[in-house]
mmCIF file of C-alpha atoms and ligand atoms in Angstrom:
data_model
loop_
_atom_site.group_PDB
_atom_site.id
_atom_site.type_symbol
_atom_site.label_atom_id
_atom_site.label_comp_id
_atom_site.label_asym_id
_atom_site.label_seq_id
_atom_site.Cartn_x
_atom_site.Cartn_y
_atom_site.Cartn_z
ATOM 1 C CA MET W 11 53.603 154.322 124.318
ATOM 2 C CA LYS W 12 56.605 154.199 121.997
ATOM 3 C CA MET W 13 56.658 156.610 119.125
ATOM 4 C CA VAL W 14 58.869 158.434 116.663
ATOM 5 C CA LEU W 15 58.293 161.929 115.281
ATOM 6 C CA LEU W 16 59.035 162.567 111.624
ATOM 7 C CA GLY W 17 59.107 165.820 109.702
ATOM 8 C CA PRO W 18 61.502 168.293 108.110
ATOM 9 C CA PRO W 19 63.739 170.564 110.192
ATOM 10 C CA GLY W 20 61.499 173.317 111.545
ATOM 11 C CA ALA W 21 58.294 171.257 111.321
ATOM 12 C CA GLY W 22 57.673 171.695 115.049
ATOM 13 C CA LYS W 23 58.878 168.296 116.273
ATOM 14 C CA GLY W 24 60.684 169.655 119.327
ATOM 15 C CA THR W 25 57.816 172.006 120.199
ATOM 16 C CA GLN W 26 55.178 169.268 120.036
ATOM 17 C CA ALA W 27 57.474 166.719 121.682
ATOM 18 C CA LYS W 28 57.591 168.775 124.896
ATOM 19 C CA SER W 29 53.762 168.770 125.081
ATOM 20 C CA ILE W 30 53.389 165.085 124.136
ATOM 21 C CA SER W 31 55.999 164.085 126.690
ATOM 22 C CA ASN W 32 54.075 165.980 129.401
ATOM 23 C CA ARG W 33 50.651 164.709 128.431
ATOM 24 C CA TYR W 34 51.662 161.045 128.096
ATOM 25 C CA SER W 35 54.405 161.008 130.769
ATOM 26 C CA ILE W 36 57.062 159.547 128.504
ATOM 27 C CA PRO W 37 60.651 160.758 128.116
ATOM 28 C CA HIS W 38 61.378 163.033 125.156
ATOM 29 C CA ILE W 39 64.551 161.797 123.482
ATOM 30 C CA SER W 40 65.964 164.314 121.007
ATOM 31 C CA THR W 41 69.170 163.209 119.287
ATOM 32 C CA GLY W 42 69.838 166.860 118.373
ATOM 33 C CA ASP W 43 69.597 167.858 122.066
ATOM 34 C CA ILE W 44 71.885 164.971 123.099
ATOM 35 C CA PHE W 45 74.485 166.044 120.517
ATOM 36 C CA ARG W 46 74.208 169.710 121.581
ATOM 37 C CA GLY W 47 74.609 168.662 125.227
ATOM 38 C CA ASN W 48 77.796 166.797 124.290
ATOM 39 C CA ILE W 49 79.068 169.789 122.318
ATOM 40 C CA SER W 50 78.603 172.120 125.263
ATOM 41 C CA GLN W 51 80.440 169.637 127.536
ATOM 42 C CA ASN W 52 83.182 169.229 124.924
ATOM 43 C CA THR W 53 83.023 165.420 124.995
ATOM 44 C CA PRO W 54 84.649 163.318 122.218
ATOM 45 C CA LEU W 55 81.136 162.582 120.880
ATOM 46 C CA GLY W 56 80.355 166.314 120.858
ATOM 47 C CA ILE W 57 83.589 167.156 119.053
ATOM 48 C CA GLU W 58 82.822 164.600 116.345
ATOM 49 C CA ALA W 59 79.129 165.534 115.990
ATOM 50 C CA LYS W 60 79.863 169.270 115.731
ATOM 51 C CA MET W 61 81.855 168.829 112.515
ATOM 52 C CA TYR W 62 78.766 167.462 110.786
ATOM 53 C CA MET W 63 76.122 169.578 112.482
ATOM 54 C CA ASP W 64 77.814 172.873 111.625
ATOM 55 C CA LYS W 65 77.668 171.890 107.955
ATOM 56 C CA GLY W 66 74.034 170.799 108.150
ATOM 57 C CA GLN W 67 74.961 167.180 107.509
ATOM 58 C CA LEU W 68 74.014 164.075 109.442
ATOM 59 C CA VAL W 69 76.238 162.613 112.120
ATOM 60 C CA PRO W 70 77.324 159.117 110.925
ATOM 61 C CA ASP W 71 74.814 156.325 111.516
ATOM 62 C CA LYS W 72 77.106 154.148 113.614
ATOM 63 C CA VAL W 73 77.727 156.851 116.218
ATOM 64 C CA THR W 74 74.089 157.915 116.286
ATOM 65 C CA ILE W 75 72.612 154.417 116.475
ATOM 66 C CA ASN W 76 74.876 153.352 119.353
ATOM 67 C CA MET W 77 74.038 156.510 121.245
ATOM 68 C CA VAL W 78 70.289 155.925 120.881
ATOM 69 C CA LYS W 79 70.524 152.230 121.824
ATOM 70 C CA ASP W 80 72.301 153.213 125.036
ATOM 71 C CA ARG W 81 69.647 155.768 125.805
ATOM 72 C CA LEU W 82 66.749 153.386 125.163
ATOM 73 C CA GLN W 83 68.183 150.901 127.654
ATOM 74 C CA GLN W 84 67.913 153.341 130.528
ATOM 75 C CA GLU W 85 65.357 152.769 133.228
ATOM 76 C CA ASP W 86 63.017 155.645 132.315
ATOM 77 C CA CYS W 87 62.397 154.180 128.840
ATOM 78 C CA LYS W 88 60.661 151.092 130.234
ATOM 79 C CA LYS W 89 57.286 152.856 130.161
ATOM 80 C CA GLY W 90 57.775 154.123 126.615
ATOM 81 C CA TYR W 91 59.403 157.075 124.901
ATOM 82 C CA LEU W 92 59.132 159.688 122.219
ATOM 83 C CA LEU W 93 61.990 159.822 119.729
ATOM 84 C CA ASP W 94 62.492 163.249 118.117
ATOM 85 C CA GLY W 95 65.016 163.514 115.286
ATOM 86 C CA PHE W 96 65.699 159.766 115.171
ATOM 87 C CA PRO W 97 65.563 157.789 112.929
ATOM 88 C CA ARG W 98 66.749 160.055 110.121
ATOM 89 C CA THR W 99 68.029 157.435 107.650
ATOM 90 C CA VAL W 100 66.671 154.090 106.499
ATOM 91 C CA SER W 101 69.629 152.390 108.145
ATOM 92 C CA GLN W 102 68.739 154.039 111.501
ATOM 93 C CA ALA W 103 65.104 152.979 111.088
ATOM 94 C CA GLU W 104 66.134 149.391 110.371
ATOM 95 C CA SER W 105 68.425 149.326 113.411
ATOM 96 C CA LEU W 106 65.634 150.615 115.630
ATOM 97 C CA HIS W 107 63.280 148.044 114.196
ATOM 98 C CA LYS W 108 65.756 145.209 114.923
ATOM 99 C CA PHE W 109 66.475 146.538 118.402
ATOM 100 C CA LEU W 110 62.764 146.509 119.231
ATOM 101 C CA HIS W 111 62.151 143.156 117.575
ATOM 102 C CA LEU W 112 64.906 141.463 119.638
ATOM 103 C CA ARG W 113 63.219 142.722 122.771
ATOM 104 C CA GLU W 114 59.796 141.646 121.541
ATOM 105 C CA GLU W 115 58.666 145.247 121.513
ATOM 106 C CA SER W 116 57.260 147.453 118.790
ATOM 107 C CA LEU W 117 56.494 151.067 117.984
ATOM 108 C CA ASP W 118 52.949 152.310 118.421
ATOM 109 C CA THR W 119 53.238 154.976 115.771
ATOM 110 C CA ALA W 120 55.473 157.074 113.559
ATOM 111 C CA LEU W 121 53.881 160.508 113.508
ATOM 112 C CA LEU W 122 54.715 162.782 110.596
ATOM 113 C CA ILE W 123 54.315 166.522 111.174
ATOM 114 C CA GLU W 124 53.685 167.598 107.620
ATOM 115 C CA VAL W 125 54.893 171.073 106.653
ATOM 116 C CA PRO W 126 55.664 172.155 103.077
ATOM 117 C CA ARG W 127 59.115 173.544 102.293
ATOM 118 C CA ASP W 128 57.775 177.129 101.831
ATOM 119 C CA PHE W 129 56.965 177.393 105.547
ATOM 120 C CA ILE W 130 60.327 176.243 106.753
ATOM 121 C CA ARG W 131 62.572 179.231 106.109
ATOM 122 C CA GLU W 132 60.530 181.606 108.297
ATOM 123 C CA ARG W 133 60.261 179.035 111.060
ATOM 124 C CA MET W 134 63.994 178.375 111.088
ATOM 125 C CA THR W 135 65.260 181.939 110.848
ATOM 126 C CA GLY W 136 62.942 183.067 113.669
ATOM 127 C CA ARG W 137 63.720 180.080 115.902
ATOM 128 C CA ARG W 138 65.342 180.691 119.271
ATOM 129 C CA VAL W 139 66.213 177.839 121.609
ATOM 130 C CA CYS W 140 66.956 177.346 125.258
ATOM 131 C CA PRO W 141 70.516 176.029 125.595
ATOM 132 C CA SER W 142 69.704 174.430 128.980
ATOM 133 C CA CYS W 143 66.485 172.500 128.381
ATOM 134 C CA GLY W 144 66.160 172.529 124.584
ATOM 135 C CA ALA W 145 62.782 174.329 124.486
ATOM 136 C CA SER W 146 62.055 176.035 121.149
ATOM 137 C CA TYR W 147 60.682 179.551 120.750
ATOM 138 C CA HIS W 148 59.974 181.767 117.759
ATOM 139 C CA MET W 149 60.444 185.527 117.401
ATOM 140 C CA LYS W 150 56.979 185.849 115.834
ATOM 141 C CA PHE W 151 54.969 182.689 116.496
ATOM 142 C CA ASN W 152 55.998 181.830 120.054
ATOM 143 C CA PRO W 153 58.175 184.559 121.589
ATOM 144 C CA ALA W 154 60.246 183.975 124.734
ATOM 145 C CA LEU W 155 59.261 186.778 127.138
ATOM 146 C CA ASP W 156 62.276 189.037 127.829
ATOM 147 C CA GLY W 157 64.355 186.507 125.908
ATOM 148 C CA LYS W 158 64.122 183.994 128.799
ATOM 149 C CA CYS W 159 63.018 180.355 128.637
ATOM 150 C CA GLU W 160 59.664 180.012 130.412
ATOM 151 C CA LEU W 161 60.530 176.492 131.588
ATOM 152 C CA CYS W 162 63.922 177.125 133.152
ATOM 153 C CA GLY W 163 64.720 180.859 132.951
ATOM 154 C CA SER W 164 67.880 180.613 130.783
ATOM 155 C CA ASP W 165 68.548 183.187 128.043
ATOM 156 C CA VAL W 166 67.401 181.854 124.661
ATOM 157 C CA VAL W 167 69.842 181.821 121.737
ATOM 158 C CA GLN W 168 69.902 181.279 117.992
ATOM 159 C CA ARG W 169 71.283 177.932 116.810
ATOM 160 C CA LYS W 170 74.382 178.196 114.644
ATOM 161 C CA ASP W 171 72.915 175.723 112.137
ATOM 162 C CA ASP W 172 69.778 177.865 111.721
ATOM 163 C CA ALA W 173 71.787 180.248 109.510
ATOM 164 C CA GLU W 174 70.194 180.511 106.080
ATOM 165 C CA GLU W 175 72.905 178.634 104.080
ATOM 166 C CA THR W 176 72.923 175.722 106.533
ATOM 167 C CA VAL W 177 69.125 175.512 106.511
ATOM 168 C CA LYS W 178 69.176 174.904 102.761
ATOM 169 C CA GLU W 179 71.665 172.048 103.155
ATOM 170 C CA ARG W 180 69.599 170.542 105.991
ATOM 171 C CA LEU W 181 66.447 170.601 103.856
ATOM 172 C CA ASP W 182 68.300 168.890 101.009
ATOM 173 C CA VAL W 183 69.643 166.279 103.413
ATOM 174 C CA TYR W 184 66.095 165.766 104.744
ATOM 175 C CA GLU W 185 64.691 165.207 101.264
ATOM 176 C CA ARG W 186 67.473 162.817 100.258
ATOM 177 C CA GLN W 187 67.978 160.803 103.421
ATOM 178 C CA THR W 188 64.988 161.172 105.745
ATOM 179 C CA GLN W 189 61.946 161.509 103.498
ATOM 180 C CA PRO W 190 62.202 157.813 102.453
ATOM 181 C CA LEU W 191 61.228 156.928 106.037
ATOM 182 C CA ILE W 192 57.686 158.059 105.284
ATOM 183 C CA ASP W 193 57.278 155.064 102.972
ATOM 184 C CA PHE W 194 59.256 152.828 105.346
ATOM 185 C CA TYR W 195 56.663 153.411 108.093
ATOM 186 C CA LYS W 196 53.704 153.518 105.702
ATOM 187 C CA ASN W 197 54.663 150.025 104.557
ATOM 188 C CA LYS W 198 54.696 148.846 108.153
ATOM 189 C CA ASP W 199 51.276 150.414 108.674
ATOM 190 C CA LEU W 200 52.654 152.640 111.425
ATOM 191 C CA LEU W 201 52.447 156.056 109.805
ATOM 192 C CA SER W 202 50.100 158.761 111.051
ATOM 193 C CA VAL W 203 50.096 162.312 109.704
ATOM 194 C CA VAL W 204 49.200 165.658 111.258
ATOM 195 C CA ASP W 205 48.947 168.996 109.432
ATOM 196 C CA GLY W 206 51.838 171.023 110.863
ATOM 197 C CA THR W 207 50.950 174.319 109.151
ATOM 198 C CA LYS W 208 48.332 175.223 111.765
ATOM 199 C CA ALA W 209 48.992 177.122 115.017
ATOM 200 C CA ILE W 210 51.054 175.314 117.685
ATOM 201 C CA ASN W 211 48.048 174.489 119.925
ATOM 202 C CA GLU W 212 45.943 173.286 116.989
ATOM 203 C CA VAL W 213 48.718 170.951 115.856
ATOM 204 C CA PHE W 214 48.854 169.569 119.398
ATOM 205 C CA GLU W 215 45.086 168.970 119.380
ATOM 206 C CA GLY W 216 45.477 167.105 116.085
ATOM 207 C CA ILE W 217 48.206 164.965 117.638
ATOM 208 C CA CYS W 218 46.136 164.189 120.732
ATOM 209 C CA SER W 219 43.213 163.036 118.644
ATOM 210 C CA ILE W 220 45.551 160.661 116.779
ATOM 211 C CA LEU W 221 47.192 159.402 119.975
ATOM 212 C CA GLY W 222 44.027 159.517 122.051
ATOM 213 C CA SER W 223 43.330 155.825 121.871
ATOM 214 C CA HIS W 224 46.875 154.788 122.845
ATOM 215 C CA LYS W 225 47.500 153.651 126.392
ATOM 216 C CA ASN W 226 50.971 153.590 127.940
HETATM 217 P P1 ADP K 328 61.874 170.953 114.758
HETATM 218 O O1 ADP K 328 62.198 170.333 116.095
HETATM 219 O O2 ADP K 328 60.973 170.092 113.924
HETATM 220 O O3 ADP K 328 63.094 171.391 114.008
HETATM 221 P P2 ADP K 328 60.835 173.232 116.308
HETATM 222 O O4 ADP K 328 59.850 172.620 117.241
HETATM 223 O O5 ADP K 328 62.122 173.682 116.873
HETATM 224 O O6 ADP K 328 61.035 172.279 115.017
HETATM 225 O O7 ADP K 328 60.096 174.451 115.574
HETATM 226 C C1 ADP K 328 60.794 175.256 114.629
HETATM 227 C C2 ADP K 328 60.425 176.725 114.832
HETATM 228 O O8 ADP K 328 59.063 176.948 114.434
HETATM 229 C C3 ADP K 328 60.508 177.193 116.277
HETATM 230 O O9 ADP K 328 60.912 178.523 116.266
HETATM 231 C C4 ADP K 328 59.080 177.045 116.793
HETATM 232 O O10 ADP K 328 58.784 177.967 117.835
HETATM 233 C C5 ADP K 328 58.269 177.354 115.551
HETATM 234 N N1 ADP K 328 57.033 176.576 115.438
HETATM 235 C C6 ADP K 328 56.819 175.284 115.806
HETATM 236 N N2 ADP K 328 55.552 174.890 115.513
HETATM 237 C C7 ADP K 328 54.959 175.974 114.925
HETATM 238 C C8 ADP K 328 53.635 176.218 114.400
HETATM 239 N N3 ADP K 328 52.709 175.241 114.395
HETATM 240 N N4 ADP K 328 53.386 177.438 113.873
HETATM 241 C C9 ADP K 328 54.347 178.409 113.858
HETATM 242 N N5 ADP K 328 55.591 178.238 114.355
HETATM 243 C C10 ADP K 328 55.906 177.043 114.884
HETATM 244 P P1 ADP K 329 65.886 169.977 113.779
HETATM 245 O O1 ADP K 329 65.159 170.130 115.096
HETATM 246 O O2 ADP K 329 65.989 171.263 113.072
HETATM 247 O O3 ADP K 329 65.300 168.902 112.930
HETATM 248 P P2 ADP K 329 67.887 168.517 115.287
HETATM 249 O O4 ADP K 329 68.102 169.245 116.541
HETATM 250 O O5 ADP K 329 66.997 167.330 115.326
HETATM 251 O O6 ADP K 329 67.361 169.552 114.174
HETATM 252 O O7 ADP K 329 69.258 168.083 114.653
HETATM 253 C C1 ADP K 329 70.330 168.989 114.494
HETATM 254 C C2 ADP K 329 71.501 168.288 113.841
HETATM 255 O O8 ADP K 329 71.941 167.194 114.681
HETATM 256 C C3 ADP K 329 71.200 167.645 112.483
HETATM 257 O O9 ADP K 329 71.297 168.575 111.413
HETATM 258 C C4 ADP K 329 72.289 166.566 112.438
HETATM 259 O O10 ADP K 329 73.548 167.122 112.120
HETATM 260 C C5 ADP K 329 72.359 166.095 113.897
HETATM 261 N N1 ADP K 329 71.440 164.968 114.119
HETATM 262 C C6 ADP K 329 70.350 164.959 114.933
HETATM 263 N N2 ADP K 329 69.736 163.754 114.909
HETATM 264 C C7 ADP K 329 70.454 162.982 114.054
HETATM 265 C C8 ADP K 329 70.315 161.650 113.558
HETATM 266 N N3 ADP K 329 69.300 160.859 113.956
HETATM 267 N N4 ADP K 329 71.237 161.191 112.687
HETATM 268 C C9 ADP K 329 72.258 161.973 112.276
HETATM 269 N N5 ADP K 329 72.437 163.230 112.673
HETATM 270 C C10 ADP K 329 71.545 163.753 113.542
HETATM 271 ZN ZN1 ZN K 330 64.822 176.161 129.181
#
């Protein structure tokens, strides 16, 4: 199965991606996690990406698209994959579409986790993340016991770009640059939508009933 996850920052993409990736045995590819990994290793890519991420803006398309194409050509992607946080612009979506088309492949679905803007602030300010494996927690909705990641034991931290001023910019960027992808995938008859305002496990059940019929 090949799929992309759409939804505003804080919708629960990363949270659901971990469960989907487990259930369907496909790699979870998060562009945000790849950038953060590069930042912590201080690579040239990380140094460039950080300038944009700290401001809540998107990393330029060219850099991002090349990075994803490289990733999708790795061996583990042969059986399918789950893209989280990519595409985020129409140009990224078109590049992905061309990439797949050239290989005579196609996406199975673009799944939108729909969450209204009013929910986002609380989700983002309470978010804590694992710097090692990227798992997401929430102070109120999904606490990390003793502040440790339950998957790998690292201490969870707050993301710098989850500060209130940056969140506002990220939501504006989402509405301007990413929201148009909803129509892009609707027009290709690939869009499916799940209500992301429910509890984490209920959202996952909703996703499984949408994906249920898909085979690898
Ligand atoms: P995204 O990857 O879309 O930015 P995350 O998966 O990191 O979103 O979720 C954002 C925050 O909201 C995290 O703190 C996460 O624990 C929490 N969260 C995710 N899904 C839900 C949900 N259905 N209900 C309440 N909180 C949630
Ligand atoms: P969230 O989970 O809140 O949606 P991400 O971890 O996906 O956030 O992304 C964090 C930041 O990384 C974005 O604000 C942006 O600066 C950068 N980024 C991630 N994916 C992309 C992308 N596909 N194109 C451009 N920038 C991206
Ligand atoms: Zn972890």
